[in-house]
Amino acid sequence: MKKLWWLCCAWMWGTEALCAAETVPENLIRIGTERTELILRSDDDRRLRQAYFGPRLANESDLAYLSKARGGAEAYVTHGMEDYFEPAIRVLHADGNPSLLLTYKEVAQERNDLVQTTRIVLQDERYPFEVRLFYKAYLRENVIVMWTEIEHGEKKPVTLYNYASSMLHFGREGYWLTGFSGDWAHEVNMAEQKLTFGKKVIDTKLGARANLHVSPFFLLGLDGAACEKTGDVLVGTLGWTGNFRFTFEVDNANDLRLIAGINPSGSEYRLPRGEVFRTPDFIFTYSTEGTGAASRDLHNWARKYRIKDGMGDRMTLLNNWEATYFDFDQAKLERIIADAAELGVDMFLLDDGWFGNKYPRSNDRAGLGDWQETRAKLPEGIGALTAAAQKEGVKFGLWIEPEMVNPKSELYEKHKDWVIHLPNREEYLYRNQMVLDLSNPAVQDFVFGVVDGLLTRYPEIAYFKWDCNSPITNIYSPYLGADKQSNLYVDYVRGLYRVLDRVAAKYPTLPMMLCSGGGGRTDYEGLRYFTEFWASDNTDPVERIFIQWGYSYLFPAKATAAHVTSWGKQSLKFRTDVAMMGKLGFDIRVDELSEPEREFARAAVANYNRLKPVILNGDLYRLVSPYSGEHSAVMYADKGREHAIVFAFNRNSRFSAPIRNVRLDGLEPQRIYTVREINRMPGARSDWGDDGQRFSGDYLMKVGLPLFSGAHLTSRVVEVVATGIDRNGLCSE
Ligand code: GLA
């Protein structure tokens, strides 16, 4: 028997016991959080098999049964031996042998009271080939991150055909998969299906704007469809800003294997001796209480461990994209900067169209790659704008798209060798542009130099919106040799991370938005470098209700940028209420607002600033799904259950359609809360009066509030405060 001394096992038994020794049978490896575990077993044939995966087992003595059990699926299935379903890894050795047989060599585990890390070494006996499996279990957040390292000592390069980050096996009654698909301005549409015999693959082959048609995450309901408050569900995602693939294979026995990793299609990787191939993180949480709890766990983990400045504040902003598109000059921008100050937001964000001289960026057909201010538009440069922003007391942010180039640019004329393109074929352009070859270190220097050069010249730049509007087209790298072309999709992403590492090292606190023609890049590796992502170019609030709902399964509100724009003709209130559910910004013509609208907008910004701790750092409760009808509601509650905000929306309900109360969640049943409507247009009355009304948490969660109505395209925001708590002037005693 092997003994692992846990620092604290109190959570295992729900007692106050301090420390206890855990005795795990020698052949078992116990990987897990406070609530979930994966148990692996090394057998007499030295193969590593999955012995258990699911909610954490409560009784250590039961482990003996798992220890003695036989059979089961291998933890990381190889190709060419006796398993005939989809492998986790498939390689071709330098001598032409296509087989791999991995046997267990050793395990090392470390644990503190936050994280348990496991490293397992598997080796082939015939070839100097090693796979190391890694598992990082975040104990309280109930999130497990898995990845592998692949390395060999063969004389010539080995070709990796499949190289998964993780493999998990399930033996359940049924499997219900929800994927998130879409297009430009139509992101994360949720669709659920029951998996039956065979393979279901969710993948992308787009390279740079990888998530244009599908997002790198899913919900997997076990034994039943994924529900919000009940049932077993696994929510998984790949941290990789490039091609990904999830394979769900149901076999003849109705067992499911889930394989997650880089999409190996078009990406056979030539791995030289001694180079470590580190696969991206597969990140998942397993909930026994439905998708709501799963999302809250993921959000807690992401804020604490993954998103750049995940625990920090976020700036509200005024962006000029939809207000001006490419049509602006210094005077116009100075007026918008003054508008930003009037609205009370923290920052003005200058979007596309400020650069290029030989080929000015007056539309999306020219200038990309030439990162100098267009003299005709901005004769005094960015410096005059940062000065104007400083004068108005707002920060200044800037749009860049440094990985891309328009053929109509000086960069392209000078450095065609830096552009991904096929040497002997006509170029295929996407949004009139092409992708720079980030596998090339000289290109990495250039891209880093775009950011570094701007920040050196204008240290007042406080924020970047980093865009990426094209997938990789014409895939061929002038830099990689003929024998390594299929490494390009992978090396591109690694090159991007090298650049972002340099940016992070030199400008560690710089906030940045990850944008990709809307939500074309939405993954948890990218978010190590970015404080938020642009969820969609579609800012019509009706669409945004669905889009933000979809993203909320994976990402906390503080990472999901949401702007009030004129896309959609709804009232300013409706548009603002939707955007306030995320990281709030504006992209409107402030000069076109009426005086009551300005007053409303200023008050909404002030409300948002006051409510940020709840919206950005609180727990999310999805109360009523927009997929279930014409009404929807979302709620945020702070960790102390003292302060909550509920957003309720009516889209286009039919005449006389039944209207139900919204039952709240996440409150203390015994506490008394004051409910007050906020974000009201000047002069609008509230059903709960100006001072609000009192209810018990029990009532609010069982009976609920009449927040919905039949009025089309209307909304309500209510603030819920426990009595005795003073929320900046709202004393509810
Ligand atoms: C992309 C972005 C938009 C905007 C434009 C500018 O489409 O998603 O928000 O920045 O580029 O060209």
PDB file of C-alpha atoms in Angstrom, residues 2 24-31 37-53 57 62-76 102-107 109 118 120-122 133 135 167 169:
ATOM      1  CA  LYS A   2       1.246   3.415  -0.913  1.00  0.00           C
ATOM      2  CA  VAL A  24      -4.200   4.273  -1.723  1.00  0.00           C
ATOM      3  CA  PRO A  25      -3.548   0.788  -3.086  1.00  0.00           C
ATOM      4  CA  GLU A  26      -0.148   0.637  -4.775  1.00  0.00           C
ATOM      5  CA  ASN A  27      -1.506   0.145  -8.275  1.00  0.00           C
ATOM      6  CA  LEU A  28      -3.966   3.061  -8.172  1.00  0.00           C
ATOM      7  CA  ILE A  29      -3.385   6.714  -8.960  1.00  0.00           C
ATOM      8  CA  ARG A  30      -6.021   8.950  -7.473  1.00  0.00           C
ATOM      9  CA  ILE A  31      -6.405  12.271  -9.293  1.00  0.00           C
ATOM     10  CA  GLU A  37     -11.991  12.160  -9.320  1.00  0.00           C
ATOM     11  CA  LEU A  38     -10.276  10.110 -11.938  1.00  0.00           C
ATOM     12  CA  ILE A  39      -8.655   6.917 -10.723  1.00  0.00           C
ATOM     13  CA  LEU A  40      -6.095   5.166 -12.900  1.00  0.00           C
ATOM     14  CA  ARG A  41      -4.744   1.676 -12.371  1.00  0.00           C
ATOM     15  CA  SER A  42      -1.470   0.142 -13.486  1.00  0.00           C
ATOM     16  CA  ASP A  43      -2.052  -3.540 -14.145  1.00  0.00           C
ATOM     17  CA  ASP A  44       0.195  -6.594 -14.133  1.00  0.00           C
ATOM     18  CA  ASP A  45       0.774  -6.132 -17.850  1.00  0.00           C
ATOM     19  CA  ARG A  46       2.031  -2.637 -16.937  1.00  0.00           C
ATOM     20  CA  ARG A  47      -0.659  -0.948 -18.963  1.00  0.00           C
ATOM     21  CA  LEU A  48      -2.362   2.059 -17.420  1.00  0.00           C
ATOM     22  CA  ARG A  49      -6.155   1.838 -17.337  1.00  0.00           C
ATOM     23  CA  GLN A  50      -8.970   4.076 -16.204  1.00  0.00           C
ATOM     24  CA  ALA A  51     -10.468   2.497 -13.085  1.00  0.00           C
ATOM     25  CA  TYR A  52     -13.017   5.178 -12.228  1.00  0.00           C
ATOM     26  CA  PHE A  53     -14.157   8.620 -13.285  1.00  0.00           C
ATOM     27  CA  LEU A  57     -15.562   8.407  -3.755  1.00  0.00           C
ATOM     28  CA  ASP A  62     -13.637   0.924  -1.317  1.00  0.00           C
ATOM     29  CA  LEU A  63     -10.522   1.628  -3.337  1.00  0.00           C
ATOM     30  CA  ALA A  64      -9.410  -1.962  -2.794  1.00  0.00           C
ATOM     31  CA  TYR A  65     -12.201  -3.099  -5.140  1.00  0.00           C
ATOM     32  CA  LEU A  66     -10.984  -0.832  -7.894  1.00  0.00           C
ATOM     33  CA  SER A  67      -7.469  -2.012  -7.256  1.00  0.00           C
ATOM     34  CA  LYS A  68      -8.423  -5.634  -7.855  1.00  0.00           C
ATOM     35  CA  ALA A  69     -10.728  -5.036 -10.794  1.00  0.00           C
ATOM     36  CA  ARG A  70      -9.516  -6.122 -14.217  1.00  0.00           C
ATOM     37  CA  GLY A  71     -10.087  -4.881 -17.728  1.00  0.00           C
ATOM     38  CA  GLY A  72     -11.294  -1.447 -18.694  1.00  0.00           C
ATOM     39  CA  ALA A  73     -10.001   1.068 -21.172  1.00  0.00           C
ATOM     40  CA  GLU A  74      -6.449   2.321 -21.344  1.00  0.00           C
ATOM     41  CA  ALA A  75      -5.865   5.840 -20.101  1.00  0.00           C
ATOM     42  CA  TYR A  76      -4.111   6.955 -23.292  1.00  0.00           C
ATOM     43  CA  LEU A 102       2.924   2.469 -23.829  1.00  0.00           C
ATOM     44  CA  THR A 103       3.571   0.932 -20.446  1.00  0.00           C
ATOM     45  CA  TYR A 104       3.472   2.559 -17.073  1.00  0.00           C
ATOM     46  CA  LYS A 105       6.812   3.646 -15.657  1.00  0.00           C
ATOM     47  CA  GLU A 106       6.204   5.987 -12.728  1.00  0.00           C
ATOM     48  CA  VAL A 107       4.014   8.605 -11.115  1.00  0.00           C
ATOM     49  CA  GLN A 109       2.160  13.636  -7.204  1.00  0.00           C
ATOM     50  CA  THR A 118       0.088  14.497 -11.099  1.00  0.00           C
ATOM     51  CA  ILE A 120       2.668   9.943 -15.027  1.00  0.00           C
ATOM     52  CA  VAL A 121       5.383   8.588 -17.294  1.00  0.00           C
ATOM     53  CA  LEU A 122       4.525   6.011 -19.982  1.00  0.00           C
ATOM     54  CA  LEU A 133       0.450  12.554 -18.777  1.00  0.00           C
ATOM     55  CA  TYR A 135      -3.220  16.390 -14.464  1.00  0.00           C
ATOM     56  CA  MET A 167      -8.681  10.813 -23.200  1.00  0.00           C
ATOM     57  CA  HIS A 169     -13.876   6.985 -20.830  1.00  0.00           C
TER      58      HIS A 169
END
